[in-house]
Amino acid sequence: MSDYDVLIAGGGVAGLSAALTSSRAGRRTHVLTGPALGGQLISIERIDGYPGFPDGVPGYDLCPIIQDQAAGVGAEFSAAEATALQADGERWRVTTGQGDVRARALVIATGTTLKTLGIPGEEQLRGKGVSHCASCDAPLLRNRIVGVIGGGDSALQEALTLAQHTARVIIFHRGTSFSAQAAYVQQVRDNPKIDVRFGTVVEEALGNGALTGVRTRNLSDGRTDQVELAGLFVYVGLAPATAWLGGVLALDASGRIPVDGAMRSSLPGLCAAGTVRAGSVGRAASAAGDGAAAALSIDRYLRDGTWGD
Ligand SMILES: Cc1cc2nc3c(=O)[nH]c(=O)nc-3n(C[C@H](O)[C@H](O)[C@H](O)COP(=O)(O)OP(=O)(O)OC[C@H]3O[C@@H](n4cnc5c(N)ncnc54)[C@H](O)[C@@H]3O)c2cc1C
């Protein structure tokens, strides 16, 4: 069985940043990247608000830079996915599809997955018009009409990306105003290719083998409508990837991991970083900061056994 000083579960910006800081501290560090090396950012065409990139930066450019930087100071990577966690004497043992891995300390940085709506047609038409990835699918939808569901940052940001490629974007939002940051709201308002339908829920994705449209319902008058669409992009919230932890750690009501200001969980040697932790503000820069803080807490713990103030 492989044995490390520090194991990091998650290869998003939080995990990559933790790997960089941990390896720089001289700790033998391994990253289980799971299904998506680079995490959510890898499929985002333009990451806004990340320090050092005033004009934004594509996620598929940024993540490999951080990975190379971490590998350059000794971090190791495997594409394995963590499926279970248990204490093993003074160490932590993580089960993966490629065998068990042990480490003196663990950073949990498994992030989040985009929630689904659970409406009829959604699963059957996934990859056939229903998608979570605007930058992947937008070039295939040139000059077509597409829908976006949601009213937060992700929904508006991806609607703006889609508007660059498609003929028209219709945003369906159950609320009566957006919760996204003001800059995105203004850009959406100013974009003549984007229409917004507030107070509207999508009840069914339509199509036989490929998406042809959606059935919607207006929440104020109950009227239903059918809208022809070639693509449907769903951004209705994020679910933390913590099911694999079993009952080892107590989670908050949303399924996220409570930590202190130094990213330490209630269990010695176990930190959480990025959007999987309770209280994350959900931005790439804060996830990177969390990763660095977690790695430094663990370095201190491995040096003098200190856990907590
Ligand atoms: C559409 C969209 C647009 C966004 N735009 C911006 C933006 O412009 N600016 C910004 O600052 N932020 C943006 N964000 C938020 C940003 O993506 C997140 O803050 C950031 O990705 C969080 O990083 P993370 O490492 O915590 O988690 P994630 O990016 O979710 O990475 C999680 C990692 O864990 C791995 N993993 C999952 N389960 C397991 C497992 N069981 N075992 C091992 N590994 C596992 C995954 O493979 C992945 O590598 C956007 C998000 C979305 C959805």
mmCIF file of N, CA and C in Angstrom, residues 21 27 31-33 35 41 55 88 99 105-106 113 130 148 224 247-248 250-251 268 270 290:
data_model
loop_
_atom_site.group_PDB
_atom_site.id
_atom_site.type_symbol
_atom_site.label_atom_id
_atom_site.label_comp_id
_atom_site.label_asym_id
_atom_site.label_seq_id
_atom_site.Cartn_x
_atom_site.Cartn_y
_atom_site.Cartn_z
ATOM 1 N N THR A 21 1.698 23.884 -1.920
ATOM 2 C CA THR A 21 2.225 24.370 -0.636
ATOM 3 C C THR A 21 2.817 23.221 0.177
ATOM 4 N N ARG A 27 6.979 18.034 2.198
ATOM 5 C CA ARG A 27 6.162 16.864 2.557
ATOM 6 C C ARG A 27 5.917 15.995 1.334
ATOM 7 N N VAL A 31 -1.769 13.493 -4.806
ATOM 8 C CA VAL A 31 -3.113 14.016 -5.086
ATOM 9 C C VAL A 31 -3.926 12.956 -5.824
ATOM 10 N N LEU A 32 -5.085 12.624 -5.251
ATOM 11 C CA LEU A 32 -6.073 11.797 -5.965
ATOM 12 C C LEU A 32 -6.971 12.777 -6.699
ATOM 13 N N THR A 33 -6.857 12.852 -8.015
ATOM 14 C CA THR A 33 -7.579 13.931 -8.716
ATOM 15 C C THR A 33 -9.036 13.600 -8.978
ATOM 16 N N PRO A 35 -12.477 12.347 -10.866
ATOM 17 C CA PRO A 35 -12.928 12.357 -12.264
ATOM 18 C C PRO A 35 -12.469 13.564 -13.078
ATOM 19 N N LEU A 41 -13.257 24.320 -12.771
ATOM 20 C CA LEU A 41 -12.664 25.374 -13.599
ATOM 21 C C LEU A 41 -12.242 24.881 -14.975
ATOM 22 N N ASP A 55 -7.976 40.300 -17.474
ATOM 23 C CA ASP A 55 -8.941 40.045 -18.552
ATOM 24 C C ASP A 55 -9.544 38.652 -18.448
ATOM 25 N N ASP A 88 -6.560 4.827 10.656
ATOM 26 C CA ASP A 88 -5.728 3.628 10.629
ATOM 27 C C ASP A 88 -4.564 3.893 11.580
ATOM 28 N N GLY A 99 -6.890 0.685 -5.193
ATOM 29 C CA GLY A 99 -6.259 0.218 -3.949
ATOM 30 C C GLY A 99 -6.290 1.272 -2.868
ATOM 31 N N ALA A 105 -1.608 12.667 7.074
ATOM 32 C CA ALA A 105 -2.643 13.720 7.105
ATOM 33 C C ALA A 105 -3.327 13.799 5.751
ATOM 34 N N LEU A 106 -4.534 14.362 5.771
ATOM 35 C CA LEU A 106 -5.369 14.371 4.557
ATOM 36 C C LEU A 106 -6.018 15.738 4.377
ATOM 37 N N THR A 113 -20.485 19.100 -7.141
ATOM 38 C CA THR A 113 -20.989 18.793 -8.485
ATOM 39 C C THR A 113 -22.246 19.634 -8.703
ATOM 40 N N VAL A 130 -29.018 18.416 -23.315
ATOM 41 C CA VAL A 130 -29.001 18.883 -21.919
ATOM 42 C C VAL A 130 -27.557 18.796 -21.417
ATOM 43 N N VAL A 148 -30.945 28.560 -20.529
ATOM 44 C CA VAL A 148 -30.126 28.423 -19.323
ATOM 45 C C VAL A 148 -31.093 28.460 -18.148
ATOM 46 N N THR A 224 -48.776 27.293 -18.836
ATOM 47 C CA THR A 224 -47.661 26.489 -19.344
ATOM 48 C C THR A 224 -47.384 26.890 -20.795
ATOM 49 N N GLY A 247 -19.545 8.154 7.631
ATOM 50 C CA GLY A 247 -19.882 8.936 8.821
ATOM 51 C C GLY A 247 -18.647 9.382 9.589
ATOM 52 N N VAL A 248 -17.476 9.353 8.946
ATOM 53 C CA VAL A 248 -16.221 9.634 9.678
ATOM 54 C C VAL A 248 -16.212 11.046 10.245
ATOM 55 N N ALA A 250 -18.429 14.725 10.998
ATOM 56 C CA ALA A 250 -19.750 15.368 11.062
ATOM 57 C C ALA A 250 -19.806 16.455 9.987
ATOM 58 N N LEU A 251 -20.906 16.508 9.244
ATOM 59 C CA LEU A 251 -21.074 17.508 8.184
ATOM 60 C C LEU A 251 -22.137 18.512 8.611
ATOM 61 N N PRO A 268 -7.899 15.509 14.194
ATOM 62 C CA PRO A 268 -6.485 15.836 13.956
ATOM 63 C C PRO A 268 -5.968 15.225 12.650
ATOM 64 N N LEU A 270 -6.786 16.153 9.672
ATOM 65 C CA LEU A 270 -7.782 16.143 8.603
ATOM 66 C C LEU A 270 -8.294 17.565 8.326
ATOM 67 N N ASP A 290 -7.617 28.550 0.514
ATOM 68 C CA ASP A 290 -7.952 27.461 1.451
ATOM 69 C C ASP A 290 -6.928 26.332 1.352
#
